[in-house]
PDB file of N, CA and C in Angstrom:
ATOM      1  N   UNK A   7     -40.801 -15.042  -7.475  1.00  0.00           N
ATOM      2  CA  UNK A   7     -40.269 -16.173  -7.495  1.00  0.00           C
ATOM      3  C   UNK A   7     -38.766 -15.692  -6.387  1.00  0.00           C
ATOM      4  N   UNK A   8     -38.542 -14.597  -6.013  1.00  0.00           N
ATOM      5  CA  UNK A   8     -36.745 -14.038  -5.870  1.00  0.00           C
ATOM      6  C   UNK A   8     -37.410 -13.522  -4.939  1.00  0.00           C
ATOM      7  N   UNK A   9     -38.872 -12.610  -5.167  1.00  0.00           N
ATOM      8  CA  UNK A   9     -38.991 -11.607  -4.612  1.00  0.00           C
ATOM      9  C   UNK A   9     -39.962 -12.075  -3.284  1.00  0.00           C
ATOM     10  N   UNK A  10     -39.925 -12.834  -2.443  1.00  0.00           N
ATOM     11  CA  UNK A  10     -40.353 -13.169  -1.825  1.00  0.00           C
ATOM     12  C   UNK A  10     -39.164 -13.678  -1.044  1.00  0.00           C
ATOM     13  N   UNK A  11     -37.754 -13.037  -0.850  1.00  0.00           N
ATOM     14  CA  UNK A  11     -36.622 -13.733   0.128  1.00  0.00           C
ATOM     15  C   UNK A  11     -36.677 -11.723  -0.192  1.00  0.00           C
ATOM     16  N   UNK A  12     -36.503 -10.953  -0.530  1.00  0.00           N
ATOM     17  CA  UNK A  12     -37.252  -9.570  -0.134  1.00  0.00           C
ATOM     18  C   UNK A  12     -38.032  -9.279   1.240  1.00  0.00           C
ATOM     19  N   UNK A  13     -36.412  -8.314   1.778  1.00  0.00           N
ATOM     20  CA  UNK A  13     -37.156  -8.099   2.496  1.00  0.00           C
ATOM     21  C   UNK A  13     -38.045  -6.683   3.008  1.00  0.00           C
ATOM     22  N   UNK A  14     -38.083  -5.481   3.251  1.00  0.00           N
ATOM     23  CA  UNK A  14     -38.534  -4.199   3.155  1.00  0.00           C
ATOM     24  C   UNK A  14     -37.502  -3.000   2.577  1.00  0.00           C
ATOM     25  N   UNK A  15     -37.703  -2.176   1.860  1.00  0.00           N
ATOM     26  CA  UNK A  15     -36.245  -1.900   1.524  1.00  0.00           C
ATOM     27  C   UNK A  15     -35.507  -2.420   0.505  1.00  0.00           C
ATOM     28  N   UNK A  16     -35.771  -3.400   0.211  1.00  0.00           N
ATOM     29  CA  UNK A  16     -34.625  -4.423  -0.400  1.00  0.00           C
ATOM     30  C   UNK A  16     -35.585  -4.693  -2.142  1.00  0.00           C
ATOM     31  N   UNK A  17     -34.972  -4.588  -3.311  1.00  0.00           N
ATOM     32  CA  UNK A  17     -35.377  -5.278  -4.523  1.00  0.00           C
ATOM     33  C   UNK A  17     -34.498  -6.310  -5.369  1.00  0.00           C
ATOM     34  N   UNK A  18     -35.263  -6.826  -5.556  1.00  0.00           N
ATOM     35  CA  UNK A  18     -35.088  -8.463  -6.164  1.00  0.00           C
ATOM     36  C   UNK A  18     -35.603  -8.226  -7.767  1.00  0.00           C
ATOM     37  N   UNK A  19     -34.885  -8.337  -9.481  1.00  0.00           N
ATOM     38  CA  UNK A  19     -35.771  -8.054 -10.288  1.00  0.00           C
ATOM     39  C   UNK A  19     -34.798  -9.678 -11.263  1.00  0.00           C
ATOM     40  N   UNK A  20     -35.213 -10.092 -11.414  1.00  0.00           N
ATOM     41  CA  UNK A  20     -34.932 -11.144 -12.606  1.00  0.00           C
ATOM     42  C   UNK A  20     -35.414 -10.822 -13.980  1.00  0.00           C
ATOM     43  N   UNK A  21     -34.545 -11.415 -15.470  1.00  0.00           N
ATOM     44  CA  UNK A  21     -35.364 -11.003 -16.007  1.00  0.00           C
ATOM     45  C   UNK A  21     -34.557 -12.040 -17.121  1.00  0.00           C
ATOM     46  N   UNK A  22     -34.583 -13.358 -18.003  1.00  0.00           N
ATOM     47  CA  UNK A  22     -33.656 -14.884 -18.436  1.00  0.00           C
ATOM     48  C   UNK A  22     -33.371 -14.772 -17.284  1.00  0.00           C
ATOM     49  N   UNK A  23     -31.679 -14.935 -17.725  1.00  0.00           N
ATOM     50  CA  UNK A  23     -30.681 -14.694 -16.830  1.00  0.00           C
ATOM     51  C   UNK A  23     -29.497 -14.098 -16.311  1.00  0.00           C
ATOM     52  N   UNK A  24     -30.720 -12.398 -16.820  1.00  0.00           N
ATOM     53  CA  UNK A  24     -29.510 -11.621 -15.567  1.00  0.00           C
ATOM     54  C   UNK A  24     -30.970 -11.371 -14.241  1.00  0.00           C
ATOM     55  N   UNK A  25     -30.135 -11.238 -13.186  1.00  0.00           N
ATOM     56  CA  UNK A  25     -30.489 -10.941 -11.638  1.00  0.00           C
ATOM     57  C   UNK A  25     -30.281  -9.352 -11.447  1.00  0.00           C
ATOM     58  N   UNK A  26     -30.707  -8.430 -10.778  1.00  0.00           N
ATOM     59  CA  UNK A  26     -31.120  -7.390 -10.356  1.00  0.00           C
ATOM     60  C   UNK A  26     -30.701  -7.068  -8.766  1.00  0.00           C
ATOM     61  N   UNK A  27     -30.005  -6.695  -7.739  1.00  0.00           N
ATOM     62  CA  UNK A  27     -30.360  -7.667  -6.579  1.00  0.00           C
ATOM     63  C   UNK A  27     -29.502  -5.889  -5.874  1.00  0.00           C
ATOM     64  N   UNK A  28     -31.431  -5.561  -4.640  1.00  0.00           N
ATOM     65  CA  UNK A  28     -30.670  -4.455  -3.979  1.00  0.00           C
ATOM     66  C   UNK A  28     -30.601  -4.661  -2.409  1.00  0.00           C
ATOM     67  N   UNK A  29     -29.988  -4.625  -2.193  1.00  0.00           N
ATOM     68  CA  UNK A  29     -29.620  -5.208  -0.040  1.00  0.00           C
ATOM     69  C   UNK A  29     -29.742  -3.933   0.816  1.00  0.00           C
ATOM     70  N   UNK A  30     -30.427  -3.983   1.292  1.00  0.00           N
ATOM     71  CA  UNK A  30     -29.187  -3.831   1.998  1.00  0.00           C
ATOM     72  C   UNK A  30     -28.039  -3.493   3.267  1.00  0.00           C
ATOM     73  N   UNK A  31     -27.892  -4.609   3.467  1.00  0.00           N
ATOM     74  CA  UNK A  31     -26.589  -4.246   3.373  1.00  0.00           C
ATOM     75  C   UNK A  31     -26.245  -6.000   3.380  1.00  0.00           C
ATOM     76  N   UNK A  32     -24.294  -6.125   3.668  1.00  0.00           N
ATOM     77  CA  UNK A  32     -23.742  -7.395   3.511  1.00  0.00           C
ATOM     78  C   UNK A  32     -24.259  -8.468   3.834  1.00  0.00           C
ATOM     79  N   UNK A  33     -24.651  -8.628   5.044  1.00  0.00           N
ATOM     80  CA  UNK A  33     -25.444  -9.823   5.685  1.00  0.00           C
ATOM     81  C   UNK A  33     -26.781 -10.219   4.853  1.00  0.00           C
ATOM     82  N   UNK A  34     -27.292  -9.084   4.057  1.00  0.00           N
ATOM     83  CA  UNK A  34     -28.459  -9.583   3.235  1.00  0.00           C
ATOM     84  C   UNK A  34     -28.190 -11.351   2.481  1.00  0.00           C
ATOM     85  N   UNK A  35     -26.771 -10.745   1.088  1.00  0.00           N
ATOM     86  CA  UNK A  35     -26.299 -11.110   0.952  1.00  0.00           C
ATOM     87  C   UNK A  35     -26.407 -12.894   1.077  1.00  0.00           C
ATOM     88  N   UNK A  36     -26.212 -13.275   2.619  1.00  0.00           N
ATOM     89  CA  UNK A  36     -26.099 -14.359   2.855  1.00  0.00           C
ATOM     90  C   UNK A  36     -27.952 -15.149   3.001  1.00  0.00           C
ATOM     91  N   UNK A  37     -28.995 -14.556   2.840  1.00  0.00           N
ATOM     92  CA  UNK A  37     -30.369 -14.505   2.088  1.00  0.00           C
ATOM     93  C   UNK A  37     -29.801 -15.160   1.039  1.00  0.00           C
ATOM     94  N   UNK A  38     -29.551 -14.258  -0.195  1.00  0.00           N
ATOM     95  CA  UNK A  38     -29.605 -14.675  -0.919  1.00  0.00           C
ATOM     96  C   UNK A  38     -28.520 -16.022  -1.374  1.00  0.00           C
ATOM     97  N   UNK A  39     -27.507 -16.160  -0.857  1.00  0.00           N
ATOM     98  CA  UNK A  39     -26.712 -16.853  -0.199  1.00  0.00           C
ATOM     99  C   UNK A  39     -27.556 -18.068  -0.526  1.00  0.00           C
ATOM    100  N   UNK A  40     -28.545 -18.451  -0.104  1.00  0.00           N
ATOM    101  CA  UNK A  40     -29.488 -19.472   0.398  1.00  0.00           C
ATOM    102  C   UNK A  40     -30.484 -20.046  -0.696  1.00  0.00           C
ATOM    103  N   UNK A  41     -30.865 -18.655  -1.154  1.00  0.00           N
ATOM    104  CA  UNK A  41     -32.141 -18.967  -2.579  1.00  0.00           C
ATOM    105  C   UNK A  41     -31.133 -19.514  -3.295  1.00  0.00           C
ATOM    106  N   UNK A  42     -29.900 -18.706  -3.667  1.00  0.00           N
ATOM    107  CA  UNK A  42     -29.776 -20.065  -4.907  1.00  0.00           C
ATOM    108  C   UNK A  42     -28.294 -21.014  -4.662  1.00  0.00           C
ATOM    109  N   UNK A  43     -28.138 -21.579  -3.285  1.00  0.00           N
ATOM    110  CA  UNK A  43     -28.480 -22.687  -3.678  1.00  0.00           C
ATOM    111  C   UNK A  43     -29.422 -23.422  -4.364  1.00  0.00           C
ATOM    112  N   UNK A  44     -30.170 -23.122  -3.614  1.00  0.00           N
ATOM    113  CA  UNK A  44     -31.418 -24.032  -3.747  1.00  0.00           C
ATOM    114  C   UNK A  44     -31.586 -23.347  -5.130  1.00  0.00           C
ATOM    115  N   UNK A  45     -31.498 -22.576  -6.136  1.00  0.00           N
ATOM    116  CA  UNK A  45     -32.479 -23.282  -7.068  1.00  0.00           C
ATOM    117  C   UNK A  45     -30.789 -23.703  -8.384  1.00  0.00           C
ATOM    118  N   UNK A  46     -29.783 -23.488  -7.153  1.00  0.00           N
ATOM    119  CA  UNK A  46     -28.697 -24.317  -7.999  1.00  0.00           C
ATOM    120  C   UNK A  46     -28.811 -25.919  -8.156  1.00  0.00           C
ATOM    121  N   UNK A  47     -29.951 -26.421  -6.289  1.00  0.00           N
ATOM    122  CA  UNK A  47     -29.824 -27.786  -7.067  1.00  0.00           C
ATOM    123  C   UNK A  47     -30.831 -28.255  -7.993  1.00  0.00           C
ATOM    124  N   UNK A  48     -31.844 -27.528  -8.071  1.00  0.00           N
ATOM    125  CA  UNK A  48     -33.621 -27.743  -8.767  1.00  0.00           C
ATOM    126  C   UNK A  48     -33.689 -27.240  -9.906  1.00  0.00           C
ATOM    127  N   UNK A  49     -32.015 -26.753 -10.179  1.00  0.00           N
ATOM    128  CA  UNK A  49     -31.981 -26.144 -12.329  1.00  0.00           C
ATOM    129  C   UNK A  49     -30.506 -26.663 -12.439  1.00  0.00           C
ATOM    130  N   UNK A  50     -29.418 -26.743 -11.215  1.00  0.00           N
ATOM    131  CA  UNK A  50     -28.194 -27.452 -11.948  1.00  0.00           C
ATOM    132  C   UNK A  50     -27.147 -25.497 -12.450  1.00  0.00           C
ATOM    133  N   UNK A  51     -28.405 -24.670 -12.567  1.00  0.00           N
ATOM    134  CA  UNK A  51     -27.202 -23.699 -12.881  1.00  0.00           C
ATOM    135  C   UNK A  51     -27.108 -22.873 -11.857  1.00  0.00           C
ATOM    136  N   UNK A  52     -25.714 -22.825 -11.311  1.00  0.00           N
ATOM    137  CA  UNK A  52     -24.688 -21.986 -10.877  1.00  0.00           C
ATOM    138  C   UNK A  52     -24.368 -21.000 -11.662  1.00  0.00           C
ATOM    139  N   UNK A  53     -24.327 -19.521 -10.063  1.00  0.00           N
ATOM    140  CA  UNK A  53     -23.928 -17.786 -10.907  1.00  0.00           C
ATOM    141  C   UNK A  53     -21.942 -18.606 -10.987  1.00  0.00           C
ATOM    142  N   UNK A  54     -22.359 -17.302 -12.622  1.00  0.00           N
ATOM    143  CA  UNK A  54     -20.543 -17.700 -13.142  1.00  0.00           C
ATOM    144  C   UNK A  54     -20.133 -16.187 -11.849  1.00  0.00           C
ATOM    145  N   UNK A  55     -18.513 -16.500 -11.106  1.00  0.00           N
ATOM    146  CA  UNK A  55     -18.240 -15.063 -10.279  1.00  0.00           C
ATOM    147  C   UNK A  55     -18.567 -14.031 -11.496  1.00  0.00           C
ATOM    148  N   UNK A  56     -17.117 -14.516 -12.758  1.00  0.00           N
ATOM    149  CA  UNK A  56     -16.720 -13.537 -13.230  1.00  0.00           C
ATOM    150  C   UNK A  56     -17.906 -12.775 -14.147  1.00  0.00           C
ATOM    151  N   UNK A  57     -18.924 -13.202 -13.942  1.00  0.00           N
ATOM    152  CA  UNK A  57     -19.731 -12.203 -14.741  1.00  0.00           C
ATOM    153  C   UNK A  57     -20.868 -10.837 -13.718  1.00  0.00           C
ATOM    154  N   UNK A  58     -20.457 -11.323 -12.753  1.00  0.00           N
ATOM    155  CA  UNK A  58     -21.474 -10.910 -11.507  1.00  0.00           C
ATOM    156  C   UNK A  58     -20.848  -9.382 -10.587  1.00  0.00           C
ATOM    157  N   UNK A  59     -21.494  -8.533 -10.987  1.00  0.00           N
ATOM    158  CA  UNK A  59     -20.476  -7.028 -10.229  1.00  0.00           C
ATOM    159  C   UNK A  59     -21.857  -6.946  -8.809  1.00  0.00           C
ATOM    160  N   UNK A  60     -21.043  -6.896  -8.137  1.00  0.00           N
ATOM    161  CA  UNK A  60     -21.867  -5.987  -6.716  1.00  0.00           C
ATOM    162  C   UNK A  60     -21.300  -4.544  -6.705  1.00  0.00           C
ATOM    163  N   UNK A  61     -22.309  -4.600  -6.207  1.00  0.00           N
ATOM    164  CA  UNK A  61     -22.327  -2.245  -6.295  1.00  0.00           C
ATOM    165  C   UNK A  61     -22.849  -1.808  -4.582  1.00  0.00           C
ATOM    166  N   UNK A  62     -21.669  -1.601  -4.006  1.00  0.00           N
ATOM    167  CA  UNK A  62     -21.792  -1.276  -2.108  1.00  0.00           C
ATOM    168  C   UNK A  62     -22.407  -0.036  -2.793  1.00  0.00           C
ATOM    169  N   UNK A  63     -23.431   0.638  -1.898  1.00  0.00           N
ATOM    170  CA  UNK A  63     -24.188   1.760  -2.274  1.00  0.00           C
ATOM    171  C   UNK A  63     -24.406   2.516  -0.235  1.00  0.00           C
ATOM    172  N   UNK A  64     -23.782   1.844   0.815  1.00  0.00           N
ATOM    173  CA  UNK A  64     -24.030   2.366   2.021  1.00  0.00           C
ATOM    174  C   UNK A  64     -22.726   2.884   2.621  1.00  0.00           C
ATOM    175  N   UNK A  65     -22.381   3.155   1.265  1.00  0.00           N
ATOM    176  CA  UNK A  65     -20.023   4.455   1.650  1.00  0.00           C
ATOM    177  C   UNK A  65     -20.103   4.821   0.997  1.00  0.00           C
ATOM    178  N   UNK A  66     -18.980   4.938   1.111  1.00  0.00           N
ATOM    179  CA  UNK A  66     -18.420   6.097  -0.277  1.00  0.00           C
ATOM    180  C   UNK A  66     -17.083   4.774  -0.316  1.00  0.00           C
ATOM    181  N   UNK A  67     -17.792   4.840  -2.074  1.00  0.00           N
ATOM    182  CA  UNK A  67     -16.455   3.810  -3.075  1.00  0.00           C
ATOM    183  C   UNK A  67     -14.878   3.837  -2.653  1.00  0.00           C
ATOM    184  N   UNK A  68     -14.722   2.770  -1.420  1.00  0.00           N
ATOM    185  CA  UNK A  68     -12.924   3.023  -2.329  1.00  0.00           C
ATOM    186  C   UNK A  68     -12.125   1.236  -2.062  1.00  0.00           C
ATOM    187  N   UNK A  69     -10.858   1.670  -1.929  1.00  0.00           N
ATOM    188  CA  UNK A  69     -10.520   0.369  -2.379  1.00  0.00           C
ATOM    189  C   UNK A  69     -10.627  -0.338  -0.574  1.00  0.00           C
ATOM    190  N   UNK A  70     -10.260   0.147   0.646  1.00  0.00           N
ATOM    191  CA  UNK A  70     -11.195   0.218   1.977  1.00  0.00           C
ATOM    192  C   UNK A  70     -11.953  -0.179   1.977  1.00  0.00           C
ATOM    193  N   UNK A  71     -13.393  -0.048   0.851  1.00  0.00           N
ATOM    194  CA  UNK A  71     -14.309  -0.468   0.916  1.00  0.00           C
ATOM    195  C   UNK A  71     -14.568  -2.095   0.122  1.00  0.00           C
ATOM    196  N   UNK A  72     -14.077  -2.181  -0.925  1.00  0.00           N
ATOM    197  CA  UNK A  72     -13.676  -2.735  -1.999  1.00  0.00           C
ATOM    198  C   UNK A  72     -13.800  -4.225  -0.929  1.00  0.00           C
ATOM    199  N   UNK A  73     -12.155  -3.583  -0.036  1.00  0.00           N
ATOM    200  CA  UNK A  73     -10.984  -4.995   0.931  1.00  0.00           C
ATOM    201  C   UNK A  73     -12.188  -5.457   1.533  1.00  0.00           C
ATOM    202  N   UNK A  74     -13.335  -4.520   2.688  1.00  0.00           N
ATOM    203  CA  UNK A  74     -13.793  -4.786   2.850  1.00  0.00           C
ATOM    204  C   UNK A  74     -15.031  -6.289   2.487  1.00  0.00           C
ATOM    205  N   UNK A  75     -15.834  -5.577   1.649  1.00  0.00           N
ATOM    206  CA  UNK A  75     -16.728  -6.685   0.479  1.00  0.00           C
ATOM    207  C   UNK A  75     -16.777  -7.670   0.128  1.00  0.00           C
ATOM    208  N   UNK A  76     -14.899  -8.179  -0.297  1.00  0.00           N
ATOM    209  CA  UNK A  76     -14.087  -9.402  -0.609  1.00  0.00           C
ATOM    210  C   UNK A  76     -13.839 -10.069   1.011  1.00  0.00           C
ATOM    211  N   UNK A  77     -13.802  -9.479   1.989  1.00  0.00           N
ATOM    212  CA  UNK A  77     -13.350 -10.225   2.867  1.00  0.00           C
ATOM    213  C   UNK A  77     -14.672 -11.109   3.888  1.00  0.00           C
ATOM    214  N   UNK A  78     -15.715  -9.801   3.440  1.00  0.00           N
ATOM    215  CA  UNK A  78     -16.408 -10.756   4.369  1.00  0.00           C
ATOM    216  C   UNK A  78     -17.418 -12.056   2.932  1.00  0.00           C
ATOM    217  N   UNK A  79     -17.301 -11.461   1.650  1.00  0.00           N
ATOM    218  CA  UNK A  79     -17.718 -12.638   1.277  1.00  0.00           C
ATOM    219  C   UNK A  79     -16.363 -13.455   1.308  1.00  0.00           C
ATOM    220  N   UNK A  80     -15.469 -13.608   1.124  1.00  0.00           N
ATOM    221  CA  UNK A  80     -14.559 -15.255   1.177  1.00  0.00           C
ATOM    222  C   UNK A  80     -14.904 -15.405   2.710  1.00  0.00           C
ATOM    223  N   UNK A  81     -15.352 -14.831   3.486  1.00  0.00           N
ATOM    224  CA  UNK A  81     -16.088 -15.689   5.091  1.00  0.00           C
ATOM    225  C   UNK A  81     -16.660 -15.966   4.520  1.00  0.00           C
ATOM    226  N   UNK A  82     -17.823 -15.368   4.671  1.00  0.00           N
ATOM    227  CA  UNK A  82     -19.197 -15.752   5.213  1.00  0.00           C
ATOM    228  C   UNK A  82     -19.630 -16.945   3.691  1.00  0.00           C
ATOM    229  N   UNK A  83     -19.497 -16.562   2.360  1.00  0.00           N
ATOM    230  CA  UNK A  83     -19.846 -16.659   1.402  1.00  0.00           C
ATOM    231  C   UNK A  83     -18.551 -17.416   0.025  1.00  0.00           C
ATOM    232  N   UNK A  84     -18.184 -18.196   0.350  1.00  0.00           N
ATOM    233  CA  UNK A  84     -15.983 -18.315  -0.626  1.00  0.00           C
ATOM    234  C   UNK A  84     -17.028 -18.578  -1.494  1.00  0.00           C
ATOM    235  N   UNK A  85     -17.696 -18.914  -2.342  1.00  0.00           N
ATOM    236  CA  UNK A  85     -17.986 -19.406  -3.911  1.00  0.00           C
ATOM    237  C   UNK A  85     -18.715 -17.942  -4.116  1.00  0.00           C
ATOM    238  N   UNK A  86     -18.763 -16.990  -3.446  1.00  0.00           N
ATOM    239  CA  UNK A  86     -19.038 -15.624  -4.131  1.00  0.00           C
ATOM    240  C   UNK A  86     -17.557 -14.817  -4.221  1.00  0.00           C
ATOM    241  N   UNK A  87     -16.643 -14.542  -3.767  1.00  0.00           N
ATOM    242  CA  UNK A  87     -15.203 -14.286  -2.921  1.00  0.00           C
ATOM    243  C   UNK A  87     -14.782 -13.429  -5.066  1.00  0.00           C
ATOM    244  N   UNK A  88     -15.472 -13.987  -5.748  1.00  0.00           N
ATOM    245  CA  UNK A  88     -14.305 -13.018  -6.758  1.00  0.00           C
ATOM    246  C   UNK A  88     -15.626 -13.294  -7.754  1.00  0.00           C
ATOM    247  N   UNK A  89     -15.939 -12.042  -7.017  1.00  0.00           N
ATOM    248  CA  UNK A  89     -17.435 -10.852  -8.072  1.00  0.00           C
ATOM    249  C   UNK A  89     -16.798  -9.672  -7.996  1.00  0.00           C
ATOM    250  N   UNK A  90     -16.769  -9.330  -8.861  1.00  0.00           N
ATOM    251  CA  UNK A  90     -16.625  -7.697  -8.994  1.00  0.00           C
ATOM    252  C   UNK A  90     -16.829  -7.148  -7.520  1.00  0.00           C
ATOM    253  N   UNK A  91     -16.649  -6.343  -8.374  1.00  0.00           N
ATOM    254  CA  UNK A  91     -16.834  -5.338  -7.886  1.00  0.00           C
ATOM    255  C   UNK A  91     -16.750  -3.415  -7.288  1.00  0.00           C
ATOM    256  N   UNK A  92     -17.473  -3.086  -8.022  1.00  0.00           N
ATOM    257  CA  UNK A  92     -17.639  -1.334  -8.430  1.00  0.00           C
ATOM    258  C   UNK A  92     -18.353  -0.181  -8.402  1.00  0.00           C
ATOM    259  N   UNK A  93     -18.003   0.666  -8.522  1.00  0.00           N
ATOM    260  CA  UNK A  93     -19.020   1.789  -7.901  1.00  0.00           C
ATOM    261  C   UNK A  93     -20.386   2.090  -8.589  1.00  0.00           C
ATOM    262  N   UNK A  94     -20.244   0.941  -9.745  1.00  0.00           N
ATOM    263  CA  UNK A  94     -21.400   1.528 -10.544  1.00  0.00           C
ATOM    264  C   UNK A  94     -21.366   0.073 -12.101  1.00  0.00           C
ATOM    265  N   UNK A  95     -22.660   0.114 -11.882  1.00  0.00           N
ATOM    266  CA  UNK A  95     -22.686  -0.647 -12.862  1.00  0.00           C
ATOM    267  C   UNK A  95     -24.068   0.055 -14.158  1.00  0.00           C
ATOM    268  N   UNK A  96     -24.227  -1.230 -15.397  1.00  0.00           N
ATOM    269  CA  UNK A  96     -25.571  -0.685 -16.342  1.00  0.00           C
ATOM    270  C   UNK A  96     -25.857  -2.169 -16.193  1.00  0.00           C
ATOM    271  N   UNK A  97     -27.609  -2.254 -15.690  1.00  0.00           N
ATOM    272  CA  UNK A  97     -28.336  -3.830 -16.075  1.00  0.00           C
ATOM    273  C   UNK A  97     -28.980  -3.081 -16.957  1.00  0.00           C
TER     274      UNK A  97
END
């Protein structure tokens, strides 16, 4: 279902209540937000930002990159602005 929202070079995988995505850019997060809004309306299930991790892959990881990502989320997807932002995650 979610893979329908993926563009070339992007990957979306889900298992039970776990989800992993590889998106090409920060603006692609807005597409994911749109999908999750629909999913929330249909299922009543919401993303819990404290349990979410965003791993930027397009630049050298730094506090400046974290600040840029967080500012983007705060501006475009405020509900996700408290996502954890890390350089690595185990899925």
